[in-house]
Coordinates of C-alpha atoms in Angstrom, one line a residue:
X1 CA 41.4 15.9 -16.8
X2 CA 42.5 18.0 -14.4
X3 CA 41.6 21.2 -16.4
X4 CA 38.1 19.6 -16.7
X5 CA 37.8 18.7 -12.9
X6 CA 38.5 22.9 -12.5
X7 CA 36.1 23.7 -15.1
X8 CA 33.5 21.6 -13.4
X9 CA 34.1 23.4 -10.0
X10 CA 33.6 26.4 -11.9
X11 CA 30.4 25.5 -13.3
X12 CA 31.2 26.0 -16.5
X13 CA 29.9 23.0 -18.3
X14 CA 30.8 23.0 -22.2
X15 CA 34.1 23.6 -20.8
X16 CA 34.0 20.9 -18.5
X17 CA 32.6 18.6 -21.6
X18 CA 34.9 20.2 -24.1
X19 CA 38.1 18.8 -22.0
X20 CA 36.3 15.3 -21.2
X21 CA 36.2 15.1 -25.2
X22 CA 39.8 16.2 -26.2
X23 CA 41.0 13.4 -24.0
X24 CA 38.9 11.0 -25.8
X25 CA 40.4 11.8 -28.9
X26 CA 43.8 10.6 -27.9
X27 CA 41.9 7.8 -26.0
X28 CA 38.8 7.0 -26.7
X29 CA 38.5 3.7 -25.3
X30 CA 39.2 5.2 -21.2
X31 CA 36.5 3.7 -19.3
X32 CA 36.9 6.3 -16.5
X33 CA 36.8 9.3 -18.6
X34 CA 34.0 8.0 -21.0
X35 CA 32.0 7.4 -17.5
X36 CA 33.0 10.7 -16.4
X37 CA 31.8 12.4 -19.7
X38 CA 28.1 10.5 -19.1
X39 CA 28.3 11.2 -16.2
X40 CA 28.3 15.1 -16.7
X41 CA 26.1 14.9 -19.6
X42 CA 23.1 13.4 -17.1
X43 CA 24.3 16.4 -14.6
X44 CA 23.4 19.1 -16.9
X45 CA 20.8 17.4 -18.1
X46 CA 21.7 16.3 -21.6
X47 CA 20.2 13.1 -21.3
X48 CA 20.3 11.7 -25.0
X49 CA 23.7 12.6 -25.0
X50 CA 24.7 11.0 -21.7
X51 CA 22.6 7.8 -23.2
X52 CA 25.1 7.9 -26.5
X53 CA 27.9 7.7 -24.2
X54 CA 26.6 5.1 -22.5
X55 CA 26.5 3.4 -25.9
X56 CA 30.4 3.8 -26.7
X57 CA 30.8 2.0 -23.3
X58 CA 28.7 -0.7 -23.9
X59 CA 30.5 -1.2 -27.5
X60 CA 33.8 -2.2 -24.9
X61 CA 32.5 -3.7 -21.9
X62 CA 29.2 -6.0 -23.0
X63 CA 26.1 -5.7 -21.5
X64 CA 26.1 -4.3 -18.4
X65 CA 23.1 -3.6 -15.4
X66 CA 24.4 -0.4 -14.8
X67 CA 24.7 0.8 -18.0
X68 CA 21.0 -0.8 -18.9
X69 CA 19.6 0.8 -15.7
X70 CA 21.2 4.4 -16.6
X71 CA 19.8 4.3 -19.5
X72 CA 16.7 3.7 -18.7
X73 CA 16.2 5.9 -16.2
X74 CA 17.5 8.8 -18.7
X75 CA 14.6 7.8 -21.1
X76 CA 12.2 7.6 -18.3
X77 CA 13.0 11.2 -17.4
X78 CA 12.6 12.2 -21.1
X79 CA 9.2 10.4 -20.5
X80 CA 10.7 8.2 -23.9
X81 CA 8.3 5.4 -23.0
X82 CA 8.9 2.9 -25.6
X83 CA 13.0 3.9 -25.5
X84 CA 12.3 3.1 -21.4
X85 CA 10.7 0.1 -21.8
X86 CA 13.5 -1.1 -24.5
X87 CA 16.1 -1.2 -21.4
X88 CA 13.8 -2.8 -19.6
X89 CA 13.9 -5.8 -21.9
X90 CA 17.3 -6.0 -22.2
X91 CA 17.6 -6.0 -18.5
X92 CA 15.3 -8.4 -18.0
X93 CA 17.0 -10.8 -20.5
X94 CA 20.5 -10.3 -18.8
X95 CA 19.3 -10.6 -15.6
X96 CA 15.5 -13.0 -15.9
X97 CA 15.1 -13.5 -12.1
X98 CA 15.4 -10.3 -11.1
X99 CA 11.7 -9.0 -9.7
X100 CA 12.0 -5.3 -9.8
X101 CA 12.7 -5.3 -13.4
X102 CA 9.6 -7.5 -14.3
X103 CA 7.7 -5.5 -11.8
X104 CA 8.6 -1.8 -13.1
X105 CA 8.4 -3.4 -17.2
X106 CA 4.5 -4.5 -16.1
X107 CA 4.1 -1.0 -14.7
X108 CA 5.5 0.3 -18.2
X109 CA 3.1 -2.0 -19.8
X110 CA 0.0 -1.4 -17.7
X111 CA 1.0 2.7 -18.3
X112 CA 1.0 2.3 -22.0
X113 CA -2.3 -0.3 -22.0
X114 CA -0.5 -2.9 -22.8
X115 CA -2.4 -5.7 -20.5
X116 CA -1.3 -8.7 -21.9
X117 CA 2.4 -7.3 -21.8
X118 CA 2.1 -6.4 -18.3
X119 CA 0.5 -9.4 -17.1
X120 CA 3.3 -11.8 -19.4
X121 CA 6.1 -9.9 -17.1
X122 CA 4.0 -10.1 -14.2
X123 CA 3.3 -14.0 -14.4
X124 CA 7.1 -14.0 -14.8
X125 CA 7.5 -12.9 -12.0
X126 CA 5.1 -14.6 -10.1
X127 CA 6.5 -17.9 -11.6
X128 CA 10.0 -16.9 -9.8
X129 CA 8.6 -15.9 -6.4
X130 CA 4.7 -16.9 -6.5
X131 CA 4.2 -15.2 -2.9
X132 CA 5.9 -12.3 -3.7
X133 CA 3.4 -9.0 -1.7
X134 CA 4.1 -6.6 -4.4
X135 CA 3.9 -8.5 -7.3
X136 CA 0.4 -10.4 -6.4
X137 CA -0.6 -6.9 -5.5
X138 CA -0.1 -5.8 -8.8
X139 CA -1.3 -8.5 -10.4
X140 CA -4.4 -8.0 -8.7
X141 CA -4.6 -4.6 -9.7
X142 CA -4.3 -5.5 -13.3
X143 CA -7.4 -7.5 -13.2
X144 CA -9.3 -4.6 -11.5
X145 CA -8.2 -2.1 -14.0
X146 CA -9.7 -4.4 -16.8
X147 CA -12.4 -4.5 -15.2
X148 CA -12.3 -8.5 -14.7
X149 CA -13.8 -9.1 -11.4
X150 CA -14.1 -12.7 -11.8
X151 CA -10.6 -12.9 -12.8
X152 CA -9.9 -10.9 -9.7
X153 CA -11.6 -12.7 -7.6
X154 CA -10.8 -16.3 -8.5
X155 CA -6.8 -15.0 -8.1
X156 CA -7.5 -13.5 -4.7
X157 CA -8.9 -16.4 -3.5
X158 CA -5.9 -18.2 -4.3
X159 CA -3.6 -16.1 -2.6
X160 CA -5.6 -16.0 0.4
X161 CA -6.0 -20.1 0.1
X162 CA -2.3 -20.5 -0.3
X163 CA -0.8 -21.9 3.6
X164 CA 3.1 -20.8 2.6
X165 CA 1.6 -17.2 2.2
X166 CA 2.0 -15.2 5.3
X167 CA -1.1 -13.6 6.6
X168 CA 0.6 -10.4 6.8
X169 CA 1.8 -10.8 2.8
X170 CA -2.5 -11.7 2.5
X171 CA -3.6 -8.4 4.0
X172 CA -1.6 -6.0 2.1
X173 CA -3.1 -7.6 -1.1
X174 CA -6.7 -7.8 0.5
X175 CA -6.3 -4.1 1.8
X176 CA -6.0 -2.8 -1.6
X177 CA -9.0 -4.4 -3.0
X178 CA -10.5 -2.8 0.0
X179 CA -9.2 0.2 -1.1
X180 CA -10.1 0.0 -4.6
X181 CA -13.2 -1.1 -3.7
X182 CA -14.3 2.0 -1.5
X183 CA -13.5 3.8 -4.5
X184 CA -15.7 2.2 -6.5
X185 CA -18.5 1.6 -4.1
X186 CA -21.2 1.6 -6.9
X187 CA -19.6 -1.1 -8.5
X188 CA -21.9 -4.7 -6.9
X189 CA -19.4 -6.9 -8.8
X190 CA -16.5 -5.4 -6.9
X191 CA -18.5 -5.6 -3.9
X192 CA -19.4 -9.0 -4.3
X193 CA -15.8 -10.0 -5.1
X194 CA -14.5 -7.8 -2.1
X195 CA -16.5 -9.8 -0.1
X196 CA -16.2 -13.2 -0.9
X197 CA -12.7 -12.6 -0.9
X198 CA -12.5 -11.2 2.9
X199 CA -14.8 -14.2 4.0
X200 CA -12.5 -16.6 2.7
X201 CA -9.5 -14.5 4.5
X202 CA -11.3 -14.8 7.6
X203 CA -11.8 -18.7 7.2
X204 CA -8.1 -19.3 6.1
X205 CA -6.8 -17.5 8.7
X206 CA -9.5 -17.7 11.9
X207 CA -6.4 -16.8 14.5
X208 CA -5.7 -13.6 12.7
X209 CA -7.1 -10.3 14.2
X210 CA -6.7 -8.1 11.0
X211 CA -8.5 -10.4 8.9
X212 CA -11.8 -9.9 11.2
X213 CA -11.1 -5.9 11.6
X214 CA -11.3 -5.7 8.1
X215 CA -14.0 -7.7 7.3
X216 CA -15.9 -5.6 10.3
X217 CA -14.9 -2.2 7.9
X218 CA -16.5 -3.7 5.0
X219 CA -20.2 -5.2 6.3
X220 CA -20.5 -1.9 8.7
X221 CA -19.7 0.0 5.1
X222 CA -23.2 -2.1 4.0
X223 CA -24.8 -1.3 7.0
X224 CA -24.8 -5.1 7.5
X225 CA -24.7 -4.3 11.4
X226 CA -24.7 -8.5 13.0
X227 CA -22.1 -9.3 10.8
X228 CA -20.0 -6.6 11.4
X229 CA -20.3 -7.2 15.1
X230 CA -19.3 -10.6 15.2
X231 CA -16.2 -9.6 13.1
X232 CA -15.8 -6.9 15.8
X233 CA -16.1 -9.5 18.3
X234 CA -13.7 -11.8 16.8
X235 CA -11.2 -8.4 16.2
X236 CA -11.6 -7.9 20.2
X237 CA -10.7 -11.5 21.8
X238 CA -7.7 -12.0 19.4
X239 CA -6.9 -8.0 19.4
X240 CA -7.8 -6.7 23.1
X241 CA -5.4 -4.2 22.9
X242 CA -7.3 -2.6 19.7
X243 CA -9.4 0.2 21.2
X244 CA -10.7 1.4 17.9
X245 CA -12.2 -1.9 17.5
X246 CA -13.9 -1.7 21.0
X247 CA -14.7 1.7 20.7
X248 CA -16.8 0.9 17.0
X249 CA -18.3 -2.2 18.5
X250 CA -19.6 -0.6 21.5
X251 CA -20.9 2.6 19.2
X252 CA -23.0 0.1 16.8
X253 CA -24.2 -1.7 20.0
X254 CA -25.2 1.9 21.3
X255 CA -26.9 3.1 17.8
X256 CA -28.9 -0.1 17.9
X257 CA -30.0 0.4 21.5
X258 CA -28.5 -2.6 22.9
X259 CA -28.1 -0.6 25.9
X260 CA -27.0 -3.8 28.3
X261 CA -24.8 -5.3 25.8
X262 CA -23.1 -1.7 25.7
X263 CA -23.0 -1.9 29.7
X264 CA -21.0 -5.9 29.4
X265 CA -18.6 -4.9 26.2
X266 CA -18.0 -1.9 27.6
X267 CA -16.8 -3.1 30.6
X268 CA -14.6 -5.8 29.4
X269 CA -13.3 -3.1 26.8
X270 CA -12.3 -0.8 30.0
X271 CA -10.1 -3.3 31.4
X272 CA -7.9 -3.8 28.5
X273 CA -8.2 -0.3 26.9
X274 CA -8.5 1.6 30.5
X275 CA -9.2 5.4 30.5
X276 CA -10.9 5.4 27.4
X277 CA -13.4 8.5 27.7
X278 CA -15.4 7.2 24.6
X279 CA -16.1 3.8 26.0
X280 CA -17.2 5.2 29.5
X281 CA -19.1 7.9 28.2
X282 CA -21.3 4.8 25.8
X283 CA -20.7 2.6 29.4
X284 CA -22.6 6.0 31.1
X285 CA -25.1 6.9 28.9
X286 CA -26.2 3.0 28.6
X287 CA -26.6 3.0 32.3
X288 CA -28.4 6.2 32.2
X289 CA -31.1 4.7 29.6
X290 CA -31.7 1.7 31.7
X291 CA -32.6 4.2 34.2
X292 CA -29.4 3.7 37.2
X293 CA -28.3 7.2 37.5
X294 CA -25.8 5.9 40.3
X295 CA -24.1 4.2 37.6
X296 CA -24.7 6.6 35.0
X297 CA -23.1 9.3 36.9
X298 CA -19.9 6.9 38.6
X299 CA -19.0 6.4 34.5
X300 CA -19.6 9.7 33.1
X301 CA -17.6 10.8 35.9
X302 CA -14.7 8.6 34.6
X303 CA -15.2 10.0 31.2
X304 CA -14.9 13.4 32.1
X305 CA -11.5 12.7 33.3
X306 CA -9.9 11.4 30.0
X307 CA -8.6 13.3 27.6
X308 CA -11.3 14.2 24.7
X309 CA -11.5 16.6 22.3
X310 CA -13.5 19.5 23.5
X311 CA -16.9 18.6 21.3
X312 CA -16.8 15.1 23.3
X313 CA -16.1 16.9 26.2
X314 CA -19.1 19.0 25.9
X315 CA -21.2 15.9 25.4
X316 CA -19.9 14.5 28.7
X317 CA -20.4 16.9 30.7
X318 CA -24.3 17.9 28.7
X319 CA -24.9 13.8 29.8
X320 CA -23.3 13.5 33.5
X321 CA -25.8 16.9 34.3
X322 CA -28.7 14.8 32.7
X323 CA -27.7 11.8 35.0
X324 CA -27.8 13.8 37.8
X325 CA -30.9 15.9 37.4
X326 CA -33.2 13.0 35.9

């Protein structure tokens, strides 16, 4: 052992091995030196090898986590899929409630195709902790890769329905259909699902501000301009903090020319988000329109004082010189 531990140092690694194996001989059932011979197999690589060792200690201990989980991983490097998923099973059968297993054996599953496989571990796991984040998540996901929007969307609904779920645990799951669905944006079953799904978000959970900031992403992504403003609205009185939200608002007011409205939201949005330069250029070039320079001018003025990047900078300044020559 100690002629192995010097070899090791050396880097010399058949030596190291050779020594690990001469003391087996004498005692081949030495837990520590059989761990230590795995151990150095999976160090130099020699996975299969390690994985056989690993065998020989399972022979004297039983099943074991460990052992299960080295394995696996040693597979899963010699991208041995079916060998990987193998441990998995095992594991999952010494150790059913455990969610990481279920939820890296549906991930196997869903890798090989394998839906019904994936969604059986899945549902497992779900059955152990039904409000689980990452596991409705991927659940979710499963539906959308097969393409079963209904399926998708009766599930979501559910989760978003459920009052023991968090409304933080809901967002992450509604935030990647909204992800998956702004990849797909083609797609009007997905967008009718995305939809319906966000709505009922926003009437399960009224008091939360991310619900109605998302829902405000999706309808100004349809150009659906009064319903995106009265989720921006919503995102403003229970988020006033949130500039981006002002800031979006007060732009589609502006793009619609809803020049006074600009002038009210944008000052509301300047006492909770002050020194904004965005806000009181919109707040300035709304007055402007209406045709008070005074105003126009006091607010661009403002603006000019924030810090901007130097395009908004140059529009600034190009507006406070129209204020005060018009």
């Amino acid at each position: 052992l100690k002629l192995a531990e010097i070899y090791r140092e050396s880097g010399k690694n058949q030596a190291t091995i050779n020594e690990l194996e001469a003391v087996l001989e004498s005692h081949p059932k030495d837990l520590d030196v059989l761990y230590q011979l795995a151990g150095t197999f999976r160090q130099y690589g020699e996975r299969l090898k390690a994985n056989e060792v690993y065998n020989r200690i399972q022979k004297l201990t039983g099943p074991d986590l460990s052992i299960l989980m080295q394995k696996f991983e040693n597979f899963n490097a010699l991208n041995m899929t079916d060998s990987a998923i193998s441990e998995l099973e095992k594991m999952r059968e010494l150790d059913p409630d455990n969610l990481n297993t279920l939820q890296t054996l549906s991930q196997f599953h869903i890798q090989e195709q394998q839906y019904n496989k994936a969604r059986d571990a899945l549902e497992d796991a779900l059955d152990r902790n039904p409000r689980d984040p990452k596991s409705l998540v991927m659940m979710a996901d499963l539906y959308l890769k097969q393409d079963k929007w209904n399926n998708a969307g009766s599930f979501l609904n559910r989760v978003v329905s459920d009052s023991l779920i968090s409304p933080q645990a809901k967002m992450e799951v509604i935030q990647f259909l909204f992800s998956y669905y702004q990849n797909n944006r083609g797609n009007e079953e997905l967008q009718q699902v995305t939809g319906t799904v966000i709505d009922e978000l926003r009437k399960q959970e009224p008091d939360y501000g991310m619900a109605h900031a998302i829902a405000a992403e999706f309808y100004n992504s349809l150009k659906e301009t009064g319903k995106a403003l009265d989720a921006l609205a919503e995102t403003n009185r229970l988020m006033p903090e949130n500039d981006s939200a002002w800031k979006q608002r007060i732009q589609l007011l502006y793009q619609n020319s809803h020049f006074e409205k600009v002038i009210q939201v944008g000052r509301q949005a300047d006492e909770n988000v002050p020194d904004e330069p965005v806000i009181q250029f919109f707040i300035g070039s709304s007055y402007m329109l209406n045709g008070n320079n005074t105003k126009a001018v006091e607010w661009l003025e403002k603006a000019t004082k924030g810090p901007a990047r130097k395009s908004l900078k140059s529009i600034i300044f190009g507006s406070l010189g129209d204020a005060h020559t018009s």
